[in-house]
Short mmCIF file of C-alpha atoms in Angstrom, two decimals:
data_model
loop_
_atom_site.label_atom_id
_atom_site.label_comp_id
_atom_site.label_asym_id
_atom_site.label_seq_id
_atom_site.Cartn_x
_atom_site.Cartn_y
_atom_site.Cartn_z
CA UNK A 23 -7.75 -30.30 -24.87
CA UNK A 24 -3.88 -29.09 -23.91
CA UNK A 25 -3.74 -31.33 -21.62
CA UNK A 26 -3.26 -28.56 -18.67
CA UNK A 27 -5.67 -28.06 -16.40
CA UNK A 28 -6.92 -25.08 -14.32
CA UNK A 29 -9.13 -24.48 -11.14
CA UNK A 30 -11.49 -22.92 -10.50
CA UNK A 31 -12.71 -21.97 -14.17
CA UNK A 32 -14.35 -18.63 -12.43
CA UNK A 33 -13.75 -16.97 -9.30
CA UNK A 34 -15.68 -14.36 -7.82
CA UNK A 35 -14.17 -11.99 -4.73
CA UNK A 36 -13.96 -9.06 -2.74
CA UNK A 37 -11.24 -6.68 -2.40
CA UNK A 38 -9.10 -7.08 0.25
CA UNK A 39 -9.21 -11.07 -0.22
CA UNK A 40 -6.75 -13.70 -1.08
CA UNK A 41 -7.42 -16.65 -3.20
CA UNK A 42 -5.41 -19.47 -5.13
CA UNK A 43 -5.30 -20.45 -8.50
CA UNK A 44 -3.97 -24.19 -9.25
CA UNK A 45 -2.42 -25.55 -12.32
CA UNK A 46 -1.61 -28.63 -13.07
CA UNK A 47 0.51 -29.32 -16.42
CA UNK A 48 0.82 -32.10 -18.92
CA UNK A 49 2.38 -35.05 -17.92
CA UNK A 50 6.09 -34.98 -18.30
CA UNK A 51 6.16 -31.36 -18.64
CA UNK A 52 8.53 -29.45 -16.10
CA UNK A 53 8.03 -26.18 -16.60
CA UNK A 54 4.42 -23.97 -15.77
CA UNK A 55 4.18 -20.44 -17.17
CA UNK A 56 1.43 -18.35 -15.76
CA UNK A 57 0.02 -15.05 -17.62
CA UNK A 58 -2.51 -12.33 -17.01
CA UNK A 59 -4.97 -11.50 -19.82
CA UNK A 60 -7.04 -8.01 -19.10
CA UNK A 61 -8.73 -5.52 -21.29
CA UNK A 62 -6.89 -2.71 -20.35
CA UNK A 63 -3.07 -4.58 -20.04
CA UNK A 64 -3.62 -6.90 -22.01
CA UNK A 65 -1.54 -10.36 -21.62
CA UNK A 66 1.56 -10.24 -19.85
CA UNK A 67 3.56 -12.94 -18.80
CA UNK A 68 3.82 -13.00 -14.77
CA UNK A 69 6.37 -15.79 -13.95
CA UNK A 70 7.75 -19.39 -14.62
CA UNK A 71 8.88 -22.18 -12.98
CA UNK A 72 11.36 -25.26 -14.12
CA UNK A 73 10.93 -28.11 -11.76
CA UNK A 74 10.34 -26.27 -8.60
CA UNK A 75 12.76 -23.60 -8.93
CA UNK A 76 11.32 -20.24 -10.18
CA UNK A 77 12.81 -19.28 -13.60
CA UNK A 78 12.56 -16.28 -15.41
CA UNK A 79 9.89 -13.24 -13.79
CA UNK A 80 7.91 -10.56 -15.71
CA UNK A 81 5.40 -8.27 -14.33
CA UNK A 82 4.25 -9.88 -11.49
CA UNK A 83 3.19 -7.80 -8.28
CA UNK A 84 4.45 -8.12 -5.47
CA UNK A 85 1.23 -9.10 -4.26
CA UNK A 86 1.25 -11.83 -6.22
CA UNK A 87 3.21 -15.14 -5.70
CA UNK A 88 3.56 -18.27 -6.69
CA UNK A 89 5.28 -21.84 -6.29
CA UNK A 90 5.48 -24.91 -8.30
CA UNK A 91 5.61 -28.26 -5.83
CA UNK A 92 7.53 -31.28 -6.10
CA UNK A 93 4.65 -33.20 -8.18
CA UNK A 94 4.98 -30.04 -10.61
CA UNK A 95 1.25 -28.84 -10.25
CA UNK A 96 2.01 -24.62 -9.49
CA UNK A 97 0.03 -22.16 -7.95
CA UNK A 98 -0.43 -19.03 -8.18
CA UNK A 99 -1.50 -16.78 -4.87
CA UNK A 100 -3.15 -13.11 -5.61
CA UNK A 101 -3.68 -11.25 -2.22
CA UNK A 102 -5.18 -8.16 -1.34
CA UNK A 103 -6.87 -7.90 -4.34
CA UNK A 104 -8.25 -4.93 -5.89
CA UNK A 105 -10.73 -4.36 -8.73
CA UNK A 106 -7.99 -4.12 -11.32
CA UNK A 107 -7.09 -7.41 -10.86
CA UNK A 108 -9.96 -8.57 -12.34
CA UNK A 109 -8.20 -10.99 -15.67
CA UNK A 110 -8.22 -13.84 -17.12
CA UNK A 111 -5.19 -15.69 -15.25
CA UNK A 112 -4.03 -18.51 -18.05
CA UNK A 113 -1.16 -21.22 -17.23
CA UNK A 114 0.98 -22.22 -19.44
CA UNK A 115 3.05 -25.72 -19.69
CA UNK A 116 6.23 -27.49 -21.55
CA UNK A 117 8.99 -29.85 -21.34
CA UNK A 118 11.70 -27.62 -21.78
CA UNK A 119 12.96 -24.64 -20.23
CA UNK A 120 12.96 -22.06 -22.49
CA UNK A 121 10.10 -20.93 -25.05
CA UNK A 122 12.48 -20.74 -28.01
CA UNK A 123 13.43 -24.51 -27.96
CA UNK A 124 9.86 -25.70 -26.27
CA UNK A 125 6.51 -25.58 -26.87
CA UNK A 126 4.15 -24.31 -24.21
CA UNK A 127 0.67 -25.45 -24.05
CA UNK A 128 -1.86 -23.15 -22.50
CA UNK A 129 -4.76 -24.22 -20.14
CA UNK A 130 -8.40 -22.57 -20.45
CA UNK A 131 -7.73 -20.06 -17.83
CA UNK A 132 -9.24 -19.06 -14.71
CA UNK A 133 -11.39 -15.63 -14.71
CA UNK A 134 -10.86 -13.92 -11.83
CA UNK A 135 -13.68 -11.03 -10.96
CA UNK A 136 -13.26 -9.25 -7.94
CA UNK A 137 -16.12 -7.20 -6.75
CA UNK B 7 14.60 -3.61 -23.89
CA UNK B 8 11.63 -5.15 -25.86
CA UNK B 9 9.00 -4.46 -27.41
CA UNK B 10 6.83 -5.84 -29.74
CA UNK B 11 4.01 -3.54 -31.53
CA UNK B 12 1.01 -5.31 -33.71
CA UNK B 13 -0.10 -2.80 -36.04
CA UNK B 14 -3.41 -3.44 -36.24
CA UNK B 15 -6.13 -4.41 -33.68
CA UNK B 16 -8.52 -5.82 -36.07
CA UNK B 17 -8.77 -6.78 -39.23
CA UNK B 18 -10.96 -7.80 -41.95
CA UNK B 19 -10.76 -10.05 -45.05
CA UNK B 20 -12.84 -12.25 -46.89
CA UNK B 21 -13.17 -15.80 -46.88
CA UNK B 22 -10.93 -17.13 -50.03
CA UNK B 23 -8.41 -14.22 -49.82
CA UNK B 24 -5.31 -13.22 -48.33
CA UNK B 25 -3.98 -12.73 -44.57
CA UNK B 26 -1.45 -10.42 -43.57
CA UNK B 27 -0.71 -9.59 -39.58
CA UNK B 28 1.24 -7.39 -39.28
CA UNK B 29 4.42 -7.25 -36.66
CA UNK B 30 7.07 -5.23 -35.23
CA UNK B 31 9.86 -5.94 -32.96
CA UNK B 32 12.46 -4.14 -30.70
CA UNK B 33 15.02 -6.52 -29.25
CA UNK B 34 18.88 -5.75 -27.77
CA UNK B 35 19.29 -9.28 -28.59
CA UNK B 36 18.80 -11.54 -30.99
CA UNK B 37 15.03 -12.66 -29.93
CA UNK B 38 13.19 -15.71 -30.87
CA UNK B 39 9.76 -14.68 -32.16
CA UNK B 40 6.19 -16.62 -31.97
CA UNK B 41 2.78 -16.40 -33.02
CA UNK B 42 -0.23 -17.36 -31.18
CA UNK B 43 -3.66 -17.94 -32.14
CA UNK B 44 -6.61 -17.36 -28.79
CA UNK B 45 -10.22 -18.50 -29.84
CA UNK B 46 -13.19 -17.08 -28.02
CA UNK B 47 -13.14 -18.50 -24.59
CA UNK B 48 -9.70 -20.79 -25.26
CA UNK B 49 -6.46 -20.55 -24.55
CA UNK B 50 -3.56 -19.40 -26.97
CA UNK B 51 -2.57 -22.12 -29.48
CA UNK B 52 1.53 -21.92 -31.20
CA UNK B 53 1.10 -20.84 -34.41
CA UNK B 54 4.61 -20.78 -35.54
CA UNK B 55 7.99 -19.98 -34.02
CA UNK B 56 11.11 -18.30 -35.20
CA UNK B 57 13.93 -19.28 -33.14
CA UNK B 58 17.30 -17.86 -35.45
CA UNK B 59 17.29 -21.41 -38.02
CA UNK B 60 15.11 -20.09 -41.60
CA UNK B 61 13.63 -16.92 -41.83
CA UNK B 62 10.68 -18.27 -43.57
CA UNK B 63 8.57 -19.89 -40.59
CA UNK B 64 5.68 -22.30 -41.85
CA UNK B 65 3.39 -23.38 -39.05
CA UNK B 66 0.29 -25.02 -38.39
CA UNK B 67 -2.82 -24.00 -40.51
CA UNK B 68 -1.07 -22.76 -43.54
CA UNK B 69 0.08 -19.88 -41.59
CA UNK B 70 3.86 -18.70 -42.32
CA UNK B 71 5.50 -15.58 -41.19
CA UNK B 72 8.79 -13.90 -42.52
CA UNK B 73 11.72 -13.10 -39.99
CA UNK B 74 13.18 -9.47 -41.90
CA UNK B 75 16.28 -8.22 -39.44
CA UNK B 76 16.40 -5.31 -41.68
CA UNK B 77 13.03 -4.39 -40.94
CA UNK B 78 12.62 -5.33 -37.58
CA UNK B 79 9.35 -7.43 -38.52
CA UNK B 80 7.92 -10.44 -38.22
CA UNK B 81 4.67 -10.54 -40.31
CA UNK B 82 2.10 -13.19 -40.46
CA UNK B 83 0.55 -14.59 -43.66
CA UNK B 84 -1.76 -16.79 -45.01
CA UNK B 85 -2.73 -17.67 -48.78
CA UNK B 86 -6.77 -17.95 -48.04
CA UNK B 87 -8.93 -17.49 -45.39
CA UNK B 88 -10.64 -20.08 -43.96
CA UNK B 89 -14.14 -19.10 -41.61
CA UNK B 90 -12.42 -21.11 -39.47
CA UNK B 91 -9.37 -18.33 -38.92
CA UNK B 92 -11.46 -15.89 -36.81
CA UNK B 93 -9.76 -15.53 -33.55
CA UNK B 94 -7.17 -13.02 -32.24
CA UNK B 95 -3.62 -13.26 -32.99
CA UNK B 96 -0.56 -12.27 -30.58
CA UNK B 97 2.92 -11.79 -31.99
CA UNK B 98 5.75 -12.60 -28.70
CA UNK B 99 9.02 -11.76 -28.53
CA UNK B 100 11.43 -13.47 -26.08
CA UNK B 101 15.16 -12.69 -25.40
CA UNK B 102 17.79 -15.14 -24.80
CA UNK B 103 16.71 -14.25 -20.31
CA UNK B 104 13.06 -15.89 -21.88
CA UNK B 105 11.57 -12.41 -20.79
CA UNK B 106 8.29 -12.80 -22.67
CA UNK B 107 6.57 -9.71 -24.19
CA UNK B 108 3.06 -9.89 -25.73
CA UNK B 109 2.10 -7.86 -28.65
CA UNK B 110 -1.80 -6.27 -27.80
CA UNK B 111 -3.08 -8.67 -29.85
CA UNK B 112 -4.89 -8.33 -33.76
CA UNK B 113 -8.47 -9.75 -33.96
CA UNK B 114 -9.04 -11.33 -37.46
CA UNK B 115 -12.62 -11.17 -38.44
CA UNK B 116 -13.49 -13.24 -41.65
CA UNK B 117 -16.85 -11.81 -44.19
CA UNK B 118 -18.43 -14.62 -45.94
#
C-alpha cells in the first residue's frame, strides 16, 4: 500500500458527462501528480500540483481540469467525455517538488469507461 | 524536446538469467532519468533514478541501469530473473521544467 488513495476504483459513464476523480496523498506529501494510462496513448503525465498551486502541465485537455485544496487531497474533473477517454487515470504523490530530487508514490488508479 | 523510446515492447527470459531493458533518450537538457516497474492491476513502483550524481544507478530489486551521454541511453539490467520480475517496465525522462515523458512501456515475461 503507497499510502495514496483513489476514488472511485471504477467509473462507468456516458459521453457527454462530467465526473470527478479524488486523490488523496500520503501524509506530509505536498505535491499530487495525476497521469493517464490508455492502450492506444499510453501513460502520459497530465498535470501537478505543489501545495495548491498548479506546477508543471503536460498533455492535459482542455477539457480536463484539476485543483489541489488546502488539505492537499486534488481532484481531477474530466467533462464532456468521449469514448477515448476511456484510461486508467493514476495519481501520483511526494514531498518534494520536483521528480528528480523526490520520490512519487503512485495510487491504484481509477478506471474510467465511458460508454 | 523529449523523447524517450523503449526498444522493445516485450520481452522474454528465463528464470536464473539475465535482464536487459533497453532505453533511449532525447533531451535539450540535461534530464534526470527513472525507471518504473507497473504490476498487473497496481500502480507504478520507482525502480531507480538517475538524477546527474553516478552513472551507475542501483535500485531496488537488484535492478541497476547505466546513464551513457554518449549514447543517449539509459538501459536497465538485472543479473537473474526472479518469477517475481514479470510486470511492465517504463523508462521517464524529465527536464529540469519536470515535463515528464513516458517511454510505451516493455512487458517482461519470465519462462520457468
Amino acid at each position: 500500500d503507497s499510502g495514496v488513495t483513489q476514488t472511485p476504483k471504477h467509473l462507468i459513464t456516458a459521453t457527454g458527462q462530467r465526473v470527478t476523480l479524488r486523490c488523496s496523498p500520503r501524509s506530509g506529501d505536498l505535491s499530487v501528480y495525476w497521469y493517464q494510462q490508455s492502450l492506444d496513448q499510453g501513460l502520459q503525465f497530465l498535470i501537478q500540483y505543489y501545495n495548491g498551486e498548479e506546477r508543471a502541465k503536460g498533455n492535459i485537455l482542455e477539457r480536463f481540469s484539476a485543483q489541489q485544496f488546502p488539505d492537499l487531497h486534488s481532484e481531477l474533473n474530466l467533462s464532456s467525455l468521449e469514448l477515448g477517454d476511456s484510461a486508467l487515470y493514476f495519481c501520483a504523490s511526494s514531498v518534494g517538488a520536483a521528480l528528480r530530487n523526490t520520490e512519487a508514490f503512485f495510487g491504484q488508479g481509477t478506471r474510467l469507461t465511458v460508454v | 524536446a523529449q523523447s524517450v523510446t523503449q526498444l522493445d515492447s516485450h520481452v522474454s527470459v528465463s528464470e536464473g538469467t539475465p535482464v536487459l531493458l533497453r532505453c533511449n533518450y532525447s533531451s535539450s537538457y540535461s534530464p534526470s532519468l527513472f525507471w518504473y516497474v507497473q504490476h498487473p492491476n497496481k500502480g507504478l513502483q520507482l525502480l531507480l533514478k538517475y538524477t546527474s550524481a553516478a552513472t551507475l544507478v542501483k535500485g531496488i530489486n537488484g535492478f541497476e541501469a547505466e546513464f551513457k551521454k554518449s549514447e543517449t541511453s539509459f538501459h536497465l539490467t538485472k543479473p537473474s530473473a526472479h518469477m517475481s520480475d514479470a510486470a511492465e517496465y517504463f523508462c521517464v525522462v524529465s527536464d529540469r521544467r519536470d515535463k515528464i515523458i513516458f517511454g510505451k512501456g516493455t512487458r517482461l515475461h519470465i519462462l520457468p
